[in-house]
PDB file of C-alpha atoms in Angstrom:
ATOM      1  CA  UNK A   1      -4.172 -13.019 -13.108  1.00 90.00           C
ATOM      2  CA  UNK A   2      -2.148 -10.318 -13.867  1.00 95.00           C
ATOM      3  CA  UNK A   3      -0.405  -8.300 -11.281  1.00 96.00           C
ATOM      4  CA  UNK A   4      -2.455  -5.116 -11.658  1.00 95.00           C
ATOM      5  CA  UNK A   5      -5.777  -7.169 -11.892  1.00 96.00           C
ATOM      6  CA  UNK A   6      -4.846  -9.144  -8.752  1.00 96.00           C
ATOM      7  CA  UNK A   7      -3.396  -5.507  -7.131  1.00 96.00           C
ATOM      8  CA  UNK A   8      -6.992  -4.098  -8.058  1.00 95.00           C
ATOM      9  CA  UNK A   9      -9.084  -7.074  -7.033  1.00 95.00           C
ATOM     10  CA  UNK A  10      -6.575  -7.138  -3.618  1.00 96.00           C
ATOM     11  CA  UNK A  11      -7.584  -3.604  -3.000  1.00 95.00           C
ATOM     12  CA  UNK A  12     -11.701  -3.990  -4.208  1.00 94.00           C
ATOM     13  CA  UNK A  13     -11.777  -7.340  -1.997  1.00 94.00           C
ATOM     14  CA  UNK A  14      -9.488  -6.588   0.603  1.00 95.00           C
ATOM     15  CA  UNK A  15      -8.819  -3.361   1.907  1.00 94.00           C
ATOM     16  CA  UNK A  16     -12.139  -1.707   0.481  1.00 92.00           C
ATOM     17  CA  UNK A  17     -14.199  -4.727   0.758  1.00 92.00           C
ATOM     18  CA  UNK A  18     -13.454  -5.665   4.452  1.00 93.00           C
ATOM     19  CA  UNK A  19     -13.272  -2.099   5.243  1.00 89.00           C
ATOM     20  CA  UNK A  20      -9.597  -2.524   6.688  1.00 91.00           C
ATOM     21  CA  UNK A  21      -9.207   1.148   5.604  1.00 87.00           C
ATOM     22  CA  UNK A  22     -12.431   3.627   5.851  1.00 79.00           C
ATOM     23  CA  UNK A  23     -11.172   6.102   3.751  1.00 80.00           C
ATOM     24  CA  UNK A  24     -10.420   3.892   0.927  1.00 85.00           C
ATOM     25  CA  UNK A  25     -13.613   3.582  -0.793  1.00 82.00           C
ATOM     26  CA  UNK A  26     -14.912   6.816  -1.882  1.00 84.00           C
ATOM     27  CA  UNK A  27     -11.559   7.217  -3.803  1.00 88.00           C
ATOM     28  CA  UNK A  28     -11.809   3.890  -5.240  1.00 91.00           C
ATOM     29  CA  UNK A  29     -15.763   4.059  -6.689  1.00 89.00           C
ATOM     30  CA  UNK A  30     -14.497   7.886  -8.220  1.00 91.00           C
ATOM     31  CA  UNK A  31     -11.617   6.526 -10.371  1.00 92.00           C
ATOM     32  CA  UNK A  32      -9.548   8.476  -8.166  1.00 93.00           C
ATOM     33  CA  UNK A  33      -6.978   5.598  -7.460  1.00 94.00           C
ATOM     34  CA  UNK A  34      -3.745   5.258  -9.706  1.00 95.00           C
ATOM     35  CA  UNK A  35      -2.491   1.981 -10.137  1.00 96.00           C
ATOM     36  CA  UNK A  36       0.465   1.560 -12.287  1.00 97.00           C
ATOM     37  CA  UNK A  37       3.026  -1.564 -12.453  1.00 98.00           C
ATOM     38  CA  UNK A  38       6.918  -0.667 -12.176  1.00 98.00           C
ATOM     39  CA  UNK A  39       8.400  -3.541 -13.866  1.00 96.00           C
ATOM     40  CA  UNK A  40      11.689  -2.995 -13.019  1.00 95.00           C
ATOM     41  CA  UNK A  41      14.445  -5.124 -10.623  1.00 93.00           C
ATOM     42  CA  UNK A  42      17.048  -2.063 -10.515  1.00 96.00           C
ATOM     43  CA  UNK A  43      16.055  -0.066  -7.315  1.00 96.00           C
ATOM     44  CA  UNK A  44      18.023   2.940  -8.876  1.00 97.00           C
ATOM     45  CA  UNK A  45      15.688   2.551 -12.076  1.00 97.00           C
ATOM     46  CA  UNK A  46      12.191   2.034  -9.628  1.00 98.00           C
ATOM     47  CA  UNK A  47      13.140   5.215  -7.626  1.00 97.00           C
ATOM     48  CA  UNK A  48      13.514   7.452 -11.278  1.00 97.00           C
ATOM     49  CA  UNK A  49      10.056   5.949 -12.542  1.00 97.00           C
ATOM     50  CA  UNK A  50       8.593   6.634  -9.140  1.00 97.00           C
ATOM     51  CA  UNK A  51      10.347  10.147  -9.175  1.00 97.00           C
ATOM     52  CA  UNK A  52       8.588  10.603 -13.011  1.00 96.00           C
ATOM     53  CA  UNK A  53       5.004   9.294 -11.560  1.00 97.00           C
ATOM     54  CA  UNK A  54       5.288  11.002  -8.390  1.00 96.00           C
ATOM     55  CA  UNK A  55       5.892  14.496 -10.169  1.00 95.00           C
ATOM     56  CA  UNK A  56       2.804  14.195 -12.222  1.00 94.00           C
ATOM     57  CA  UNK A  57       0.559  13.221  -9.450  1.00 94.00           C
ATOM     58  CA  UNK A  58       1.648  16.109  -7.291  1.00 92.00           C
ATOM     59  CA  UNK A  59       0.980  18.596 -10.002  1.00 90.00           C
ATOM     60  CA  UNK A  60      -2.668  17.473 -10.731  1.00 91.00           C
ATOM     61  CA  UNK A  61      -5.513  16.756  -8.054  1.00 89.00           C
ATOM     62  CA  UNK A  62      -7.355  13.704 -10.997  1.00 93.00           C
ATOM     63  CA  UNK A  63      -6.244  10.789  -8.180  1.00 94.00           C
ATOM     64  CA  UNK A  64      -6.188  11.096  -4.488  1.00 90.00           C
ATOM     65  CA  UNK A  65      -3.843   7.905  -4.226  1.00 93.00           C
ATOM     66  CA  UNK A  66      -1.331   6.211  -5.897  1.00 96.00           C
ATOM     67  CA  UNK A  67      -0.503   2.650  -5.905  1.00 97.00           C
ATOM     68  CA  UNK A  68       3.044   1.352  -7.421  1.00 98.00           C
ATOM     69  CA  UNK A  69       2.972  -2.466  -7.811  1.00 98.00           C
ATOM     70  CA  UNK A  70       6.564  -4.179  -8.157  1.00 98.00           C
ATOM     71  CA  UNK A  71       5.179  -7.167 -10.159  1.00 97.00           C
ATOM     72  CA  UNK A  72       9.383  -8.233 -10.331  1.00 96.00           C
ATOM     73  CA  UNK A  73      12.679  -7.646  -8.209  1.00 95.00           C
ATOM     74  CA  UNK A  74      11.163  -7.485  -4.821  1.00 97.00           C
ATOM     75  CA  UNK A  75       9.771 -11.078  -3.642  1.00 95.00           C
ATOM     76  CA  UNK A  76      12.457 -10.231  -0.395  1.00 96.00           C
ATOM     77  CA  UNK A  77      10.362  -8.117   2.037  1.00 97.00           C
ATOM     78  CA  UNK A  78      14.146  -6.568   3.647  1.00 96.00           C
ATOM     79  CA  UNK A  79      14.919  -6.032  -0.118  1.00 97.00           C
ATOM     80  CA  UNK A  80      11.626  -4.055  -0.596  1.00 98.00           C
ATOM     81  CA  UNK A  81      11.948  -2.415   2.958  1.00 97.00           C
ATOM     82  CA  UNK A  82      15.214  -0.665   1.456  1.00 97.00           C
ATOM     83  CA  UNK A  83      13.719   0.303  -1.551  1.00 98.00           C
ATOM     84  CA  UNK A  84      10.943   2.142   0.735  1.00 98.00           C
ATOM     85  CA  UNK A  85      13.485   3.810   2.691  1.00 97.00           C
ATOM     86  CA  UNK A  86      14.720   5.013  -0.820  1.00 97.00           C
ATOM     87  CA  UNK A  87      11.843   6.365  -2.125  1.00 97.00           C
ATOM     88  CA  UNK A  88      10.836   7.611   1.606  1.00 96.00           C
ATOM     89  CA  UNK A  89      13.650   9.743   0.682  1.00 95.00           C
ATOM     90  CA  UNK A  90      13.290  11.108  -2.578  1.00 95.00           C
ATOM     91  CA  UNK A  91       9.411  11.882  -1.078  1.00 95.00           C
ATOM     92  CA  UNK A  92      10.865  14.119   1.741  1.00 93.00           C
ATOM     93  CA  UNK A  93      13.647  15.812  -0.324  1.00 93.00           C
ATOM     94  CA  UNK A  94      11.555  16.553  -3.433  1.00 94.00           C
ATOM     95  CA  UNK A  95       7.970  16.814  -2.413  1.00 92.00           C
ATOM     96  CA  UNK A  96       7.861  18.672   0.709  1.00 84.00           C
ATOM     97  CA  UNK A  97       6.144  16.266   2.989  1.00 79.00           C
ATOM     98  CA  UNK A  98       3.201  16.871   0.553  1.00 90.00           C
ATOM     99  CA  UNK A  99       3.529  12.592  -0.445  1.00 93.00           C
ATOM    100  CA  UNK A 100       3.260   9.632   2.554  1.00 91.00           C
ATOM    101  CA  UNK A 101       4.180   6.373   2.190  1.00 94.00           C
ATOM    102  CA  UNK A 102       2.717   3.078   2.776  1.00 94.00           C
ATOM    103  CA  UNK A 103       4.016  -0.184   2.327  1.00 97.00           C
ATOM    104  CA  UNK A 104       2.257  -3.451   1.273  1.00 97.00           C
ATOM    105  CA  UNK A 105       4.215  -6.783   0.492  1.00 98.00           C
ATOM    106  CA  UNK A 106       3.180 -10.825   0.352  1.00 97.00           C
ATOM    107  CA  UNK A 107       5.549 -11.370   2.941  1.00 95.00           C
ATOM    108  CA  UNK A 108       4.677  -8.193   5.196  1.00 96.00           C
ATOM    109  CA  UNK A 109       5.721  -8.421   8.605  1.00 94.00           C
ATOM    110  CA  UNK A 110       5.165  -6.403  12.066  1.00 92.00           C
ATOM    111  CA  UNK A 111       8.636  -6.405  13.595  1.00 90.00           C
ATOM    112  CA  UNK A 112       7.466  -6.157  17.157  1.00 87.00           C
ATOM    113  CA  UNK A 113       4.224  -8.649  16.430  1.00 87.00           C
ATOM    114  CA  UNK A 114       4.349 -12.086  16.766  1.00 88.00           C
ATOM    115  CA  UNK A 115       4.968 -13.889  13.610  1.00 86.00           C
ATOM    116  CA  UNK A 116       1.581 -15.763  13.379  1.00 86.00           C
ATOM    117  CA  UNK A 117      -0.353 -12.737  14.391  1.00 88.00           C
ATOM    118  CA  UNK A 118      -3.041 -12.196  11.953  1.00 90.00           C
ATOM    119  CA  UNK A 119      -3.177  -8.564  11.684  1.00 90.00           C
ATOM    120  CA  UNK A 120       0.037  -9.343   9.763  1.00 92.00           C
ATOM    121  CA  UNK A 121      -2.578  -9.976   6.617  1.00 94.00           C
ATOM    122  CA  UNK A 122      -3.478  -6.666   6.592  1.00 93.00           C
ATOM    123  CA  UNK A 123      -0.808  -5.373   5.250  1.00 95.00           C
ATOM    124  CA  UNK A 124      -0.073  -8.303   2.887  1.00 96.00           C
ATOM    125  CA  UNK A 125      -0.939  -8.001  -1.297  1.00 97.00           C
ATOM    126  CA  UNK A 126      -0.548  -9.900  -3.735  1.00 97.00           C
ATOM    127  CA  UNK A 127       2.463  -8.170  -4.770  1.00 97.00           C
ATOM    128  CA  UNK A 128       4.987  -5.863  -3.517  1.00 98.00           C
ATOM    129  CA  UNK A 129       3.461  -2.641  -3.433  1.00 98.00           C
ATOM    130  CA  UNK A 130       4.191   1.554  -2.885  1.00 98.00           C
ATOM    131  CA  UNK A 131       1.525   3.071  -2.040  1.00 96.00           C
ATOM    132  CA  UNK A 132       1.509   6.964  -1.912  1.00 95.00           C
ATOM    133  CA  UNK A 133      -0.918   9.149   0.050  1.00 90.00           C
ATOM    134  CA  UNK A 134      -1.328  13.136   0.079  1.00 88.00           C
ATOM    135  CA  UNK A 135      -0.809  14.648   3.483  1.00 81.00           C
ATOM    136  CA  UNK A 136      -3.987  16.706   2.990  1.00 76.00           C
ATOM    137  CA  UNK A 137      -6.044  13.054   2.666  1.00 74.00           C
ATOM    138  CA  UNK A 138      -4.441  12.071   6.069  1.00 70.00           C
ATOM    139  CA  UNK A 139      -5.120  14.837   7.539  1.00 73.00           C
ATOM    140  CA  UNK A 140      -8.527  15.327   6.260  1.00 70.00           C
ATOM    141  CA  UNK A 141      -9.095  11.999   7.904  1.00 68.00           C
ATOM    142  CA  UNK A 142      -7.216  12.852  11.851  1.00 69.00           C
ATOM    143  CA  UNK A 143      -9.469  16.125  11.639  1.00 70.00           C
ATOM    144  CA  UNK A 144     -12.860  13.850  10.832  1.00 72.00           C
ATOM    145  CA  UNK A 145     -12.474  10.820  12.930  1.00 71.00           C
ATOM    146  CA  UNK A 146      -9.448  12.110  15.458  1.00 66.00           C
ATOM    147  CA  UNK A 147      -8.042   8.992  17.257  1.00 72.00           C
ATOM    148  CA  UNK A 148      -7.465   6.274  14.716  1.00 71.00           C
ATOM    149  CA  UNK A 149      -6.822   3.666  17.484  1.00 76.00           C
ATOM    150  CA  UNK A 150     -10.111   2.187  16.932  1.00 81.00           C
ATOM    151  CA  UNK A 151      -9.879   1.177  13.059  1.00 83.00           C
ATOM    152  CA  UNK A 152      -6.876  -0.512  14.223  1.00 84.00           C
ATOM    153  CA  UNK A 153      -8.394  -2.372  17.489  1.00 88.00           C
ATOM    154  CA  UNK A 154     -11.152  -3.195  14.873  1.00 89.00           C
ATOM    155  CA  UNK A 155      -8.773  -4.319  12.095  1.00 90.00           C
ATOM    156  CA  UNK A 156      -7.145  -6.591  14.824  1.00 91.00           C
ATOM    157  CA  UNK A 157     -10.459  -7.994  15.308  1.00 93.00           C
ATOM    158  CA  UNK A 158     -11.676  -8.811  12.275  1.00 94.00           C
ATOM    159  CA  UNK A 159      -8.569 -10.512  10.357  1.00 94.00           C
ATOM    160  CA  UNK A 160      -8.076 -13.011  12.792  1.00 94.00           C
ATOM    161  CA  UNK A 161     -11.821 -13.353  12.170  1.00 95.00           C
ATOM    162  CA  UNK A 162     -11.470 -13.405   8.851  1.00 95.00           C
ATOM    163  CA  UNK A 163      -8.680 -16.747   9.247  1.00 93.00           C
ATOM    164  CA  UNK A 164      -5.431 -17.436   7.871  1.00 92.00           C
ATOM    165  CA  UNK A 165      -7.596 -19.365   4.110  1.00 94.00           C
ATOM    166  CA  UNK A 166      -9.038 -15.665   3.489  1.00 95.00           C
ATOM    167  CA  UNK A 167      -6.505 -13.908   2.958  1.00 94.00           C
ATOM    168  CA  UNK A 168      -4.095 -16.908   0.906  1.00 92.00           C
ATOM    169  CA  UNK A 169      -6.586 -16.440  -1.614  1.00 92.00           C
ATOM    170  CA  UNK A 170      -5.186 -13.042  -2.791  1.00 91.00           C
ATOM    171  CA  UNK A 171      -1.515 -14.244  -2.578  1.00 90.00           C
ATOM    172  CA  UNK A 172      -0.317 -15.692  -5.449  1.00 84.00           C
ATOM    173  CA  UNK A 173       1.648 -18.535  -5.036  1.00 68.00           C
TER     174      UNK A 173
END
């Protein structure tokens, strides 16, 4: 499978399908999520695409979300973790906390969590992945639901339900 069909079936099966996010849906069934593969192992030459990307989808209101998979260059989840703090960056200085960030990576990992905790495999796709958010989504979402603490407590809940042999399947090996 390619790396945008298995980032697309990840999110259809995963996040949208086991309802790990709520809000994930609507924008998904409306074409209104971007996915777009950064083949590139230069972090330098990821953060300029991103930049390029990034400046589009501010300036038009077609997709709520954006979803940059790193099909190359980022198998290390602390090498990834730096290139998020880069592009954290760049999203601060030149979008004016308009743009959030959220991280997704095959190896993801909690830092305060225990290792074999399953909520872990939440957070885990099949390939390293930036996803960016507009602030007016998130806080569309805190004014409709408020405290978020539940979706979590649930999402707890239901991956270690859902076993360690559910979520391999969207990992490639």
């Amino acid at each position: 499978m390619l790396p945008l069909e298995a980032a697309e079936a990840w999110l259809q099966q995963v996040v949208v399908g086991q309802n790990f996010c709520p809000f994930a849906g609507k924008p998904l069934v409306e074409g209104e999520v971007l996915i777009v593969e950064i083949p590139r192992t230069n972090s330098e030459e990821v953060l300029l695409e991103c930049y390029s990307l990034l400046k589009a989808f501010s300036g038009s209101d077609r997709f709520e979300t954006a979803l940059f998979v790193l099909p190359i260059g980022y198998d290390d989840f602390f090498s990834f973790l730096d290139l998020a703090d880069g592009l954290e960056l760049l999203l601060e200085e030149s979008f004016d906390s308009e743009l959030s960030l959220a991280t997704f990576h095959p190896e993801y990992q909690f830092a305060d969590l225990d290792p074999l905790d399953m909520v872990h495999h939440i957070h885990r796709s099949p390939y390293p992945i930036l996803h960016i958010l507009r602030e007016t989504s998130i806080e569309s979402v805190r004014n409709t639901i408020g405290d978020t603490s539940a979706i979590t407590e649930r999402n707890q809940k239901h991956a270690a339900s859902l076993g360690l042999d559910y979520f391999k399947k969207f990992i490639p090996k």
